[in-house]
């Protein structure tokens, strides 16, 4: 018995050891290689077999040794350095005392070359396009990186100035401190100069004071007691500064009686809250990808996901550029072209307060500040989910030296519990059918923080061929200091130009317009724009018990003016970009339509100076013939522009656009009447428009995708318990 007991104990010991070893082996972190995870997780869900990496860290990127692999790849660090040294020895720069490079970017090769290029072919010549100011004159140059040839580009009569450099913005903010009167104005307001921070505010163009020199206006805030200095404006104090010499030209100090709003309750940093103030409303949440992500990013910029392939890069002015977006046809397996290039071309943000310290606030964030330059590194787990991949931007400083903006773009798959398509049968048919497919999408995201405001731009690709372009607005309002701390003090006749959102703080009414450049190439570059007008139609007497119905009347736009579209709720249309020479099986032209949303339109007078500069928002949709020089809706030189080089001016030429290589422009608009919830920082407001296939596919392109089943998904509850 004794011996038996020993054997039993020994056997128990051995089996425990084996079990422990097995358990240890099974719970070892396994690489996210699809096969291994698949084999293991089909056994049972009891163990946490696949441990997702805490963060999908991007592969280490060696920017210093990066080489271009695709004709559209952005300039590499080595190429930036080459451009810089080529320019340094160029007579224009050699002989100058002062110069600044306002933009250095790839001069994209001609479209036909890019379209014909295949992986493995030699790259077309690599060129940079440089915007420089030399001795206070703006120049546009192209630099052939291989041959070293530098050419000056004919730009015509230039009104306006190039995008500011980061150095312009930084130095402008501190320049007023060199002025004793300015210092005195600040101290007289009771603000310690060490608590001061000042913002460079683009001036727009109104006439005399903006003529013949590059100027900027500076307004300041007290940083005392909060990170949210935007809520503590030193109201009415405006400094006009020469942006080239950094000399103060004029100081206007009109708001001395207006108190600086209190710092209390303005901070938005979680770390400043004590544990009683912190508020937890939901449990932690994230999505699982037991077999790893379904997308790859090849050659640094080529994104491949599900049925989509496209080229992705960062740009100092546009932010994100999507190129060569193609979708695989489920019938033929071929990759079909949808869009040659899409990006944020310009923003227009006019404030609605005509008084002295406010009238000029009519920002154009891409052409003035650089939408990409203002895109800060994304915050993993919060800006983008755990399964995100991050891409950097490489930009040029004013002296031509490249620098890396890390984690500027993220790419991730989204499953938000939405439905791709579904149908279930009611019992009245006697059939038991329930077919549902989950919707999984791929998101490309960036977030620009243009001073106080944050813009989140998403390009979301769906497997059904739809592309959703979404803009989210968050960040902090630009507010006005006020002597009122309650609405009961405000005379009924008085216009606040906004909403009192906290004591002494007015959120000023403003608009946001975000204009997208959409070079659609639907199955090739020659496309037409078709307005499918929905018309109220009456039946003839006696024809039908119905009196009216609506019918769809197709009008092909012949010239640009036919394609200037103001959206109308009671005279609606669909807007298709079709390829007239490619028909579906049953004879419809293949196409994509833009599905409008975010439809606020500018109410400013067309002759108001800001609206002339922002005239690209006069219509929500425009179509122009492709022209490589017409990409920036507000013009190449937007800063202090007079509106002579906008999309509206180009479109007035009324060029032919039927069955041609065309570009569609869409403007998302938001009116923003601030409310108290926007204080001290705004919950995100967003709107989006869609590019949706219309008769592009022969049938539902995701008919054959499988539904989710329990066995494909890890059991997170058990995993947590076993951990
Ligand atoms: C203004 O104040 C700043 C900060 O104290 C100081 O550095 C600067 O010299 C002052 N400017 C003048 C002209 O006194
Ligand atoms: C291309 O655009 C530039 C800039 O607007 C313009 O000067 C030129 O005439 C355009 N070319 C054509 C063919 O429209």
XYZ file of C-alpha atoms and ligand atoms in Angstrom:
751
model
C 0.000 0.000 0.000
C 2.819 2.207 1.085
C 4.607 1.585 -2.260
C 1.429 2.117 -4.236
C 0.936 5.419 -2.478
C 4.470 6.468 -3.368
C 3.971 5.514 -7.000
C 0.688 7.375 -7.055
C 2.303 10.411 -5.501
C 5.200 10.142 -7.969
C 2.784 9.816 -10.888
C 0.809 12.778 -9.581
C 4.024 14.772 -9.288
C 5.135 13.820 -12.819
C 1.762 14.619 -14.333
C 1.672 17.939 -12.494
C 5.093 18.782 -13.889
C 4.006 17.786 -17.408
C 0.823 19.796 -17.051
C 2.767 22.804 -15.783
C 5.234 22.516 -18.656
C 2.344 22.231 -21.099
C 0.565 25.176 -19.565
C 3.734 27.218 -19.656
C 4.337 26.297 -23.282
C 0.781 27.095 -24.238
C 0.741 30.423 -22.497
C 4.088 31.557 -23.885
C 3.661 34.591 -26.058
C 3.455 33.401 -29.620
C 4.446 35.478 -32.569
C 1.477 36.898 -34.411
C 2.208 34.653 -37.344
C -1.197 33.742 -38.712
C -0.663 29.971 -38.983
C 0.552 29.349 -35.480
C -2.225 31.371 -33.925
C -4.756 29.612 -36.106
C -3.599 26.136 -35.106
C -3.533 26.952 -31.439
C -6.772 28.810 -31.137
C -8.767 26.163 -32.957
C -8.044 23.772 -30.064
C -10.121 25.638 -27.472
C -10.539 29.093 -26.127
C -9.600 28.167 -22.599
C -6.095 29.539 -22.715
C -4.831 32.889 -23.770
C -2.990 31.420 -26.713
C -2.305 34.542 -28.661
C -0.978 37.480 -26.746
C -1.293 40.606 -28.811
C 1.760 42.769 -28.606
C 1.123 45.648 -26.281
C 1.599 48.072 -29.098
C 1.946 47.373 -32.766
C 5.191 49.264 -32.919
C 6.164 50.310 -36.381
C 9.139 48.546 -37.868
C 12.205 50.626 -37.114
C 12.525 53.157 -39.869
C 15.948 54.232 -40.824
C 15.152 57.532 -42.397
C 18.817 58.283 -42.933
C 19.213 55.333 -45.298
C 15.740 55.359 -46.866
C 15.583 55.253 -50.651
C 12.606 56.066 -52.857
C 10.928 52.942 -54.218
C 7.876 54.385 -55.961
C 7.566 57.416 -58.292
C 5.320 59.134 -55.731
C 7.419 58.412 -52.656
C 8.135 61.586 -50.708
C 11.656 62.978 -50.625
C 13.997 61.010 -48.415
C 16.411 62.477 -45.905
C 19.261 61.931 -48.364
C 17.293 63.704 -51.099
C 16.484 66.665 -48.865
C 20.184 66.980 -48.088
C 21.062 66.788 -51.776
C 18.538 69.533 -52.585
C 19.948 71.667 -49.834
C 23.520 71.377 -51.049
C 22.492 71.951 -54.676
C 20.688 75.127 -53.697
C 23.546 76.304 -51.511
C 25.815 76.429 -54.549
C 23.170 78.002 -56.808
C 23.848 81.669 -57.680
C 20.443 82.797 -56.386
C 21.220 81.556 -52.894
C 24.986 82.054 -52.907
C 24.638 85.782 -53.385
C 21.828 86.304 -50.917
C 22.109 87.488 -47.376
C 18.815 85.982 -46.285
C 16.830 83.090 -47.604
C 14.312 80.634 -46.278
C 12.871 77.492 -47.806
C 9.114 77.633 -47.279
C 8.483 74.279 -48.796
C 10.513 71.442 -50.235
C 8.542 68.513 -51.600
C 8.587 65.940 -54.347
C 7.837 67.374 -57.759
C 5.585 64.504 -58.740
C 6.362 63.002 -62.142
C 3.811 63.366 -64.897
C 0.707 61.368 -64.284
C 1.091 59.209 -67.397
C 4.570 58.138 -66.274
C 3.281 57.210 -62.848
C 0.313 55.275 -64.206
C 2.513 53.282 -66.564
C 5.174 52.578 -63.943
C 5.362 49.028 -62.556
C 7.297 47.757 -59.583
C 10.788 46.848 -60.743
C 10.904 49.562 -63.426
C 13.435 52.342 -62.937
C 11.979 55.414 -61.240
C 11.291 58.519 -63.326
C 13.823 61.301 -62.575
C 13.510 62.447 -58.968
C 12.817 66.158 -58.686
C 11.996 68.500 -55.848
C 9.828 71.572 -56.044
C 11.076 74.272 -53.732
C 9.349 77.452 -52.633
C 11.956 79.867 -51.328
C 12.134 83.451 -50.245
C 15.418 85.017 -51.184
C 16.051 88.628 -50.178
C 12.315 88.967 -49.541
C 11.270 87.740 -52.987
C 9.346 84.493 -53.479
C 10.646 81.939 -55.952
C 9.470 78.544 -57.103
C 12.253 76.270 -58.285
C 12.532 72.718 -59.440
C 15.639 70.794 -58.555
C 16.612 67.686 -60.494
C 18.132 65.590 -57.750
C 20.179 63.415 -60.091
C 21.515 65.941 -62.586
C 21.660 68.842 -60.145
C 19.848 71.097 -62.573
C 17.905 73.927 -60.907
C 15.136 75.660 -62.815
C 13.081 78.653 -61.918
C 9.358 78.076 -62.462
C 7.319 80.788 -64.155
C 4.572 81.591 -61.675
C 2.988 84.652 -63.261
C 2.190 87.775 -61.268
C 2.247 86.658 -57.675
C -0.204 88.041 -55.193
C 0.306 86.619 -51.777
C 3.145 84.867 -50.046
C 4.177 81.265 -49.475
C 3.154 79.169 -46.506
C 4.873 80.346 -43.331
C 7.840 78.357 -42.121
C 7.756 76.915 -38.606
C 10.581 79.364 -37.878
C 8.356 82.269 -39.030
C 5.664 81.201 -36.589
C 8.001 80.611 -33.656
C 9.955 83.826 -34.024
C 6.852 85.949 -34.673
C 5.335 84.855 -31.364
C 8.254 86.197 -29.342
C 9.170 89.195 -31.537
C 6.921 91.744 -29.755
C 9.018 91.295 -26.602
C 11.718 93.358 -28.258
C 9.372 96.331 -28.024
C 9.253 98.290 -24.764
C 5.726 99.641 -25.433
C 4.496 96.117 -25.861
C 6.083 95.028 -22.587
C 4.461 97.977 -20.864
C 1.009 97.129 -22.272
C 1.348 93.611 -20.935
C 2.495 94.587 -17.458
C -0.213 97.246 -17.270
C -2.755 94.467 -17.756
C -1.321 92.808 -14.667
C 0.318 89.989 -16.583
C 3.803 88.941 -15.670
C 5.947 88.736 -18.811
C 7.058 85.260 -17.761
C 3.411 84.089 -17.940
C 2.937 85.424 -21.445
C 2.440 83.429 -24.606
C 1.589 84.903 -27.990
C 0.120 83.434 -31.156
C 0.931 84.364 -34.747
C -2.353 85.044 -36.531
C -2.442 85.258 -40.311
C -3.809 88.631 -41.340
C -5.695 87.864 -44.509
C -5.891 90.687 -47.002
C -7.957 93.836 -46.630
C -5.973 96.464 -48.474
C -3.447 99.057 -47.529
C -1.874 97.741 -44.353
C -1.273 94.327 -45.922
C 0.221 95.695 -49.127
C 3.805 95.195 -50.242
C 5.000 93.469 -47.138
C 4.563 90.194 -45.350
C 2.779 90.919 -42.092
C 1.256 89.014 -39.234
C -0.824 89.880 -36.214
C 0.122 88.754 -32.751
C -2.281 88.271 -29.861
C -1.359 87.115 -26.417
C -2.604 85.060 -23.512
C -1.766 84.502 -19.883
C -0.448 81.020 -19.170
C -0.719 81.497 -15.430
C -2.447 78.625 -13.652
C -3.423 76.562 -16.693
C -2.165 74.744 -19.762
C -5.265 76.104 -21.481
C -4.004 79.636 -22.002
C -6.430 80.011 -24.914
C -9.143 80.617 -22.291
C -7.162 83.553 -20.872
C -6.950 86.068 -23.721
C -5.503 89.519 -23.201
C -8.416 90.958 -25.143
C -8.078 93.817 -27.577
C -4.290 93.839 -27.722
C -3.077 93.261 -31.257
C 0.433 93.693 -32.563
C 1.029 94.132 -36.278
C 4.421 92.682 -37.121
C 6.564 92.636 -40.241
C 7.112 88.930 -40.770
C 10.391 89.414 -42.629
C 12.097 91.939 -40.337
C 10.168 90.867 -37.198
C 9.738 94.572 -36.406
C 6.630 95.767 -34.587
C 4.684 98.044 -36.958
C 1.716 98.891 -34.770
C 0.281 98.078 -31.384
C -3.463 98.371 -30.827
C -4.528 98.209 -27.207
C -8.284 98.578 -26.885
C -9.484 96.168 -24.269
C -7.965 97.443 -21.058
C -11.290 97.309 -19.225
C -11.788 93.665 -20.135
C -10.628 91.288 -17.422
C -8.504 88.295 -18.256
C -10.777 85.299 -17.589
C -9.892 83.112 -14.608
C -7.691 80.032 -14.919
C -9.957 77.933 -12.678
C -11.563 74.942 -14.439
C -9.844 75.587 -17.743
C -7.185 72.888 -17.608
C -7.986 69.729 -19.529
C -5.036 67.530 -18.569
C -6.023 64.334 -16.764
C -2.884 64.608 -14.635
C -4.159 67.846 -13.102
C -7.280 66.155 -11.703
C -7.235 64.596 -8.267
C -8.640 61.100 -7.807
C -12.058 62.405 -6.703
C -12.381 64.517 -9.797
C -11.431 61.714 -12.165
C -14.408 60.043 -13.729
C -14.513 56.560 -15.186
C -17.573 55.836 -17.297
C -16.648 52.727 -19.246
C -14.436 49.679 -18.912
C -11.279 49.440 -21.024
C -12.009 48.470 -24.608
C -10.024 47.512 -27.648
C -10.418 45.245 -30.634
C -8.709 41.893 -30.998
C -7.087 40.613 -34.155
C -6.225 36.994 -33.249
C -4.543 36.426 -36.593
C -2.896 39.816 -36.750
C -3.830 42.716 -38.976
C -5.048 42.164 -42.533
C -3.084 44.982 -44.054
C 0.512 45.335 -45.073
C 2.519 48.396 -45.894
C 5.066 47.491 -48.523
C 8.019 49.587 -49.556
C 7.185 52.071 -46.776
C 4.209 53.646 -48.583
C 2.187 51.046 -50.448
C -0.860 50.054 -48.383
C -2.542 46.761 -49.201
C -5.682 45.804 -47.378
C -8.580 43.518 -48.302
C -9.490 44.529 -51.854
C -7.739 47.938 -51.722
C -4.268 49.118 -52.677
C -3.075 52.689 -52.510
C -0.016 54.837 -51.964
C 0.136 56.860 -48.761
C 2.423 59.696 -47.755
C 2.711 62.715 -45.520
C 2.888 66.185 -47.007
C 3.835 69.442 -45.252
C 0.947 71.374 -46.783
C -1.815 68.810 -47.396
C -1.163 66.557 -44.419
C -2.029 63.187 -45.922
C -1.933 62.338 -49.620
C -3.625 59.195 -50.929
C -2.540 58.267 -54.441
C -3.351 55.583 -56.968
C -6.288 54.200 -55.007
C -7.298 50.962 -56.680
C -9.817 48.300 -55.749
C -9.805 44.665 -56.780
C -12.797 43.562 -58.801
C -14.292 40.419 -57.244
C -15.375 39.083 -60.651
C -12.184 39.517 -62.641
C -9.585 39.784 -59.903
C -8.117 42.874 -61.593
C -7.125 46.002 -59.706
C -9.269 48.867 -60.964
C -8.439 52.529 -60.650
C -10.728 54.706 -58.548
C -8.772 57.836 -57.642
C -5.388 59.051 -58.813
C -4.894 61.455 -55.939
C -6.876 62.777 -52.988
C -5.911 65.237 -50.264
C -6.990 68.195 -48.158
C -6.336 71.082 -50.507
C -7.305 74.021 -48.316
C -9.179 75.059 -45.208
C -11.021 78.308 -44.668
C -12.033 79.350 -41.172
C -13.658 82.785 -41.040
C -14.681 84.197 -37.642
C -17.858 86.219 -37.477
C -16.821 89.204 -35.427
C -16.123 92.362 -37.451
C -14.514 94.320 -34.597
C -10.932 95.518 -34.511
C -9.237 92.601 -32.762
C -11.232 89.963 -34.627
C -12.224 90.912 -38.191
C -9.023 89.557 -39.771
C -9.365 86.055 -38.301
C -10.115 84.172 -41.490
C -7.555 81.390 -41.450
C -6.523 79.265 -44.389
C -4.740 76.558 -42.493
C -3.093 74.600 -45.308
C -1.720 77.463 -47.398
C -0.857 79.721 -44.458
C 0.265 77.384 -41.683
C 0.863 74.041 -43.412
C -1.758 71.450 -42.474
C 0.941 68.748 -42.438
C 3.467 70.860 -40.550
C 0.870 71.260 -37.793
C 0.170 67.524 -37.533
C 1.716 66.405 -34.274
C 2.720 62.838 -33.348
C -0.362 60.713 -32.695
C -0.927 59.327 -29.226
C -0.970 55.504 -29.369
C -4.054 53.841 -27.782
C -5.943 57.148 -27.754
C -5.548 58.802 -31.128
C -5.431 55.417 -32.799
C -6.252 51.969 -31.436
C -3.745 49.347 -30.367
C -3.663 47.655 -33.759
C -2.482 50.802 -35.540
C 0.608 51.166 -37.679
C 2.346 54.535 -37.627
C 3.983 56.420 -40.451
C 6.320 59.400 -40.129
C 6.535 62.568 -42.145
C 9.895 63.951 -43.245
C 9.847 67.699 -43.835
C 12.313 70.459 -44.427
C 13.204 73.215 -41.990
C 13.637 76.766 -43.306
C 17.369 76.159 -43.793
C 16.656 73.065 -45.878
C 17.641 70.538 -43.228
C 15.240 67.584 -43.060
C 13.529 66.623 -39.842
C 11.249 63.755 -38.924
C 7.723 64.227 -37.663
C 7.274 60.837 -36.071
C 3.980 58.924 -35.891
C 2.217 61.565 -37.939
C -0.151 59.179 -39.701
C -1.723 56.009 -38.412
C -3.328 53.161 -40.312
C -5.617 50.684 -38.601
C -8.504 48.346 -39.155
C -11.737 49.357 -37.557
C -14.528 47.086 -36.444
C -17.051 49.272 -34.689
C -19.853 46.724 -34.490
C -21.411 47.972 -37.722
C -23.146 45.894 -40.357
C -21.816 45.440 -43.888
C -25.077 44.012 -45.209
C -27.881 41.918 -43.799
C -31.225 40.307 -44.302
C -33.435 38.156 -42.132
C -36.715 36.555 -43.118
C -39.892 37.145 -41.259
C -41.791 34.020 -40.091
C -44.620 34.909 -42.493
C -42.519 33.503 -45.337
C -41.954 30.251 -43.466
C -38.228 30.525 -44.223
C -35.511 30.681 -41.626
C -32.925 32.974 -43.159
C -30.618 35.258 -41.236
C -27.582 36.493 -43.186
C -25.449 39.280 -41.789
C -21.920 40.423 -42.555
C -19.892 42.570 -40.172
C -18.352 45.755 -41.501
C -14.592 46.043 -41.111
C -12.860 49.066 -42.581
C -9.365 50.468 -42.928
C -8.691 53.942 -41.581
C -5.845 56.300 -42.440
C -5.725 59.105 -39.881
C -3.866 62.255 -39.063
C -4.602 65.016 -36.594
C -3.416 68.569 -37.113
C -3.290 70.998 -34.210
C -3.421 74.393 -35.864
C -2.762 76.415 -32.717
C -5.950 76.040 -30.651
C -7.980 73.899 -33.057
C -7.513 70.214 -33.797
C -8.593 68.681 -37.079
C -8.794 64.913 -37.357
C -8.804 63.733 -40.954
C -9.757 60.120 -41.707
C -9.714 58.348 -45.030
C -11.765 55.234 -44.405
C -11.815 52.442 -46.965
C -14.642 49.912 -47.012
C -14.616 46.505 -48.650
C -17.784 47.422 -50.591
C -15.739 49.997 -52.507
C -16.834 53.058 -50.555
C -14.315 55.639 -49.358
C -15.464 57.833 -46.496
C -13.580 61.072 -45.941
C -14.223 62.359 -42.478
C -13.135 65.492 -40.664
C -13.424 65.749 -36.902
C -13.083 69.055 -35.090
C -11.844 69.162 -31.559
C -9.364 71.152 -29.531
C -9.980 74.535 -28.063
C -12.150 77.420 -29.161
C -10.634 80.728 -30.068
C -12.386 82.861 -27.471
C -12.898 86.506 -26.757
C -12.501 88.092 -23.353
C -15.594 89.920 -22.100
C -16.514 92.068 -19.111
C -19.722 90.026 -18.709
C -19.874 87.072 -16.431
C -23.589 86.406 -16.870
C -26.089 86.846 -19.693
C -28.299 88.913 -17.372
C -25.771 91.754 -17.759
C -26.065 91.820 -21.521
C -28.280 94.419 -23.113
C -30.711 92.782 -25.565
C -29.498 94.995 -28.382
C -25.892 94.095 -27.915
C -24.315 91.580 -30.262
C -21.761 89.359 -28.561
C -20.802 87.745 -31.903
C -21.008 84.457 -30.094
C -22.035 82.689 -26.903
C -20.986 83.420 -23.343
C -19.539 79.979 -22.582
C -18.027 80.756 -19.184
C -17.508 83.810 -16.984
C -15.848 86.527 -19.131
C -15.401 84.126 -22.049
C -17.212 84.400 -25.380
C -16.983 81.603 -27.943
C -17.094 83.551 -31.206
C -19.194 82.161 -34.068
C -17.133 80.854 -36.962
C -17.206 78.499 -39.922
C -14.905 75.711 -41.023
C -14.570 74.741 -44.649
C -12.344 71.868 -45.654
C -11.875 71.532 -49.395
C -10.721 68.231 -50.825
C -8.934 67.662 -54.103
C -10.238 64.437 -55.624
C -8.604 63.443 -58.881
C -10.966 60.621 -59.710
C -9.750 58.207 -62.370
C -12.585 55.725 -62.647
C -11.169 52.851 -64.697
C -8.866 55.265 -66.462
C -8.299 58.988 -66.581
C -10.935 60.084 -69.099
C -14.101 60.584 -67.102
C -17.263 62.707 -67.198
C -19.196 64.433 -64.450
C -22.906 63.657 -64.461
C -25.557 65.405 -62.431
C -28.421 63.009 -61.871
C -31.201 65.440 -61.086
C -34.218 64.156 -59.187
C -37.196 65.914 -60.699
C -40.724 66.182 -59.450
C -42.921 64.889 -62.230
C -46.707 64.971 -62.568
C -48.794 62.141 -64.005
C -51.246 62.919 -66.808
C -54.908 63.095 -65.771
C -56.292 59.555 -65.500
C -52.906 57.903 -65.951
C -52.530 56.742 -62.374
C -54.085 57.138 -58.953
C -50.756 58.867 -58.156
C -50.454 62.545 -58.868
C -46.695 62.860 -58.724
C -43.451 60.920 -58.608
C -39.820 61.735 -59.059
C -37.559 60.730 -61.861
C -33.809 60.786 -62.336
C -32.651 62.947 -65.237
C -28.999 62.636 -66.214
C -27.107 65.725 -67.368
C -23.512 65.325 -68.459
C -21.491 68.450 -67.619
C -19.842 69.790 -70.772
C -17.780 72.566 -69.226
C -16.581 73.698 -65.810
C -19.533 76.016 -65.203
C -21.968 73.114 -65.658
C -20.198 71.481 -62.744
C -20.329 74.352 -60.241
C -22.729 72.865 -57.736
C -24.627 74.522 -54.921
C -26.427 71.848 -52.957
C -30.205 72.198 -52.729
C -32.456 70.161 -50.466
C -35.592 70.646 -52.608
C -33.874 70.279 -55.986
C -31.610 67.349 -55.243
C -29.134 65.593 -57.479
C -26.633 62.808 -57.320
C -23.169 63.639 -58.577
C -21.444 60.907 -60.538
C -17.988 60.687 -62.012
C -18.311 58.105 -64.754
C -16.145 56.522 -67.378
C -18.298 56.915 -70.499
C -16.276 54.374 -72.454
C -16.595 51.567 -69.960
C -19.985 49.937 -69.500
C -21.180 47.227 -67.155
C -22.603 43.930 -68.367
C -26.049 45.494 -68.640
C -24.800 48.691 -70.220
C -24.454 51.309 -67.477
C -21.337 53.482 -67.466
C -19.090 52.593 -64.515
C -18.873 55.335 -61.945
C -18.308 56.670 -58.476
C -20.505 59.307 -56.858
C -19.721 61.885 -54.253
C -22.305 61.698 -51.481
C -22.412 65.111 -49.802
C -22.658 65.766 -46.082
C -21.284 68.494 -43.870
C -23.130 70.870 -46.141
C -22.757 74.254 -44.454
C -22.284 76.943 -47.102
C -20.645 80.310 -46.576
C -23.070 83.174 -45.997
C -20.405 85.850 -46.343
C -20.837 88.355 -49.132
C -19.022 87.310 -52.295
C -17.254 90.688 -52.294
C -16.149 90.430 -48.680
C -12.317 90.228 -48.840
C -12.108 86.928 -46.923
C -14.727 85.331 -49.147
C -12.846 86.457 -52.268
C -9.785 84.681 -50.941
C -11.916 81.733 -49.868
C -13.966 81.753 -53.093
C -13.255 78.048 -53.527
C -16.065 77.585 -50.986
C -18.616 79.428 -53.156
C -19.754 76.040 -54.433
C -19.713 72.718 -52.623
C -18.639 70.820 -55.741
C -16.500 71.904 -58.663
C -14.951 69.944 -61.477
C -11.871 71.142 -63.348
C -9.800 69.580 -66.097
C -6.643 68.003 -64.689
C -3.804 70.515 -64.534
C -0.765 69.773 -62.432
C -0.502 73.479 -61.514
C -4.004 73.598 -60.055
C -3.935 71.647 -56.826
C -4.267 74.254 -54.090
C -7.852 75.529 -54.034
C -6.885 78.869 -52.491
C -3.916 79.331 -54.823
C -0.243 78.471 -54.609
C 0.530 81.537 -52.492
C -2.322 81.908 -50.059
C -0.764 84.074 -47.384
C -2.207 87.624 -47.874
C -3.552 86.494 -51.232
C -6.206 88.619 -52.899
C -8.167 85.735 -54.359
C -6.736 85.949 -57.873
C -5.512 82.348 -58.030
C -8.359 80.305 -56.557
C -10.377 77.375 -57.823
C -13.196 79.876 -58.458
C -10.978 81.837 -60.857
C -9.767 78.730 -62.681
C -13.301 77.402 -63.028
C -14.483 80.663 -64.607
C -12.386 79.772 -67.665
C -15.162 77.271 -68.319
C -12.911 74.684 -69.923
C -14.309 71.484 -71.394
C -14.581 68.629 -68.937
C -16.557 65.957 -70.774
C -14.728 62.659 -71.253
C -11.491 64.241 -70.065
C -9.090 63.742 -67.218
C -11.011 65.637 -64.532
C -10.589 66.614 -60.901
C -13.539 66.915 -58.535
C -13.439 69.231 -55.529
C -15.670 68.805 -52.518
C -16.008 71.158 -49.552
C -17.143 69.953 -46.154
C -18.638 72.855 -44.243
C -19.448 73.472 -40.592
C -21.113 76.485 -38.970
C -20.061 76.634 -35.369
C -22.131 78.537 -32.865
C -20.238 77.686 -29.682
C -22.005 76.291 -26.624
C -20.993 75.715 -23.027
C -20.055 72.102 -23.673
C -17.241 73.414 -25.868
C -15.568 74.778 -22.724
C -12.788 74.278 -21.802
C -12.112 71.859 -24.678
C -14.494 70.678 -27.371
C -15.894 67.160 -27.669
C -15.237 66.111 -31.271
C -17.761 67.203 -33.887
C -17.434 65.445 -37.189
C -18.856 65.177 -40.632
C -17.930 63.220 -43.694
C -18.655 62.717 -47.344
C -18.493 59.476 -49.278
C -17.070 58.394 -52.581
C -19.380 55.523 -53.379
C -19.351 53.129 -56.318
C -22.337 53.531 -58.686
C -22.573 50.768 -61.270
C -18.852 50.311 -60.807
C -19.219 46.675 -59.768
C -21.486 44.168 -61.476
C -23.171 43.310 -58.190
C -22.656 43.646 -54.442
C -18.877 43.250 -54.281
C -18.916 41.717 -50.787
C -21.627 39.139 -51.412
C -19.222 36.257 -50.875
C -17.491 37.325 -47.661
C -18.096 35.052 -44.648
C -19.988 35.955 -41.497
C -18.217 36.074 -38.118
C -18.261 32.867 -36.120
C -17.411 32.341 -32.505
C -14.490 30.053 -33.266
C -12.679 32.730 -35.280
C -12.552 35.055 -32.330
C -10.632 34.736 -29.114
C -12.543 34.516 -25.902
C -11.268 37.547 -24.099
C -13.063 36.784 -20.836
C -11.334 33.413 -20.426
C -8.062 34.902 -21.506
C -8.310 37.541 -18.839
C -9.168 34.902 -16.221
C -6.179 32.749 -17.142
C -3.750 35.627 -17.058
C 10.441 92.734 -22.591
O 10.368 91.696 -21.631
C 11.146 90.547 -21.913
C 10.824 89.482 -20.885
O 11.043 89.959 -19.592
C 12.604 90.939 -21.951
O 13.403 89.802 -22.276
C 12.803 92.013 -23.003
O 14.147 92.463 -23.005
C 11.868 93.193 -22.730
N 11.976 94.124 -23.833
C 12.372 95.385 -23.679
C 12.493 96.222 -24.914
O 12.632 95.856 -22.592
C -2.919 75.219 -65.824
O -2.977 75.995 -64.650
C -2.245 77.205 -64.679
C -2.435 77.846 -63.319
O -3.812 78.108 -63.075
C -2.716 78.104 -65.805
O -1.891 79.228 -65.891
C -2.681 77.329 -67.118
O -3.250 78.124 -68.126
C -3.476 76.061 -66.991
N -3.409 75.294 -68.207
C -4.500 74.929 -68.860
C -4.262 74.160 -70.110
O -5.622 75.179 -68.475
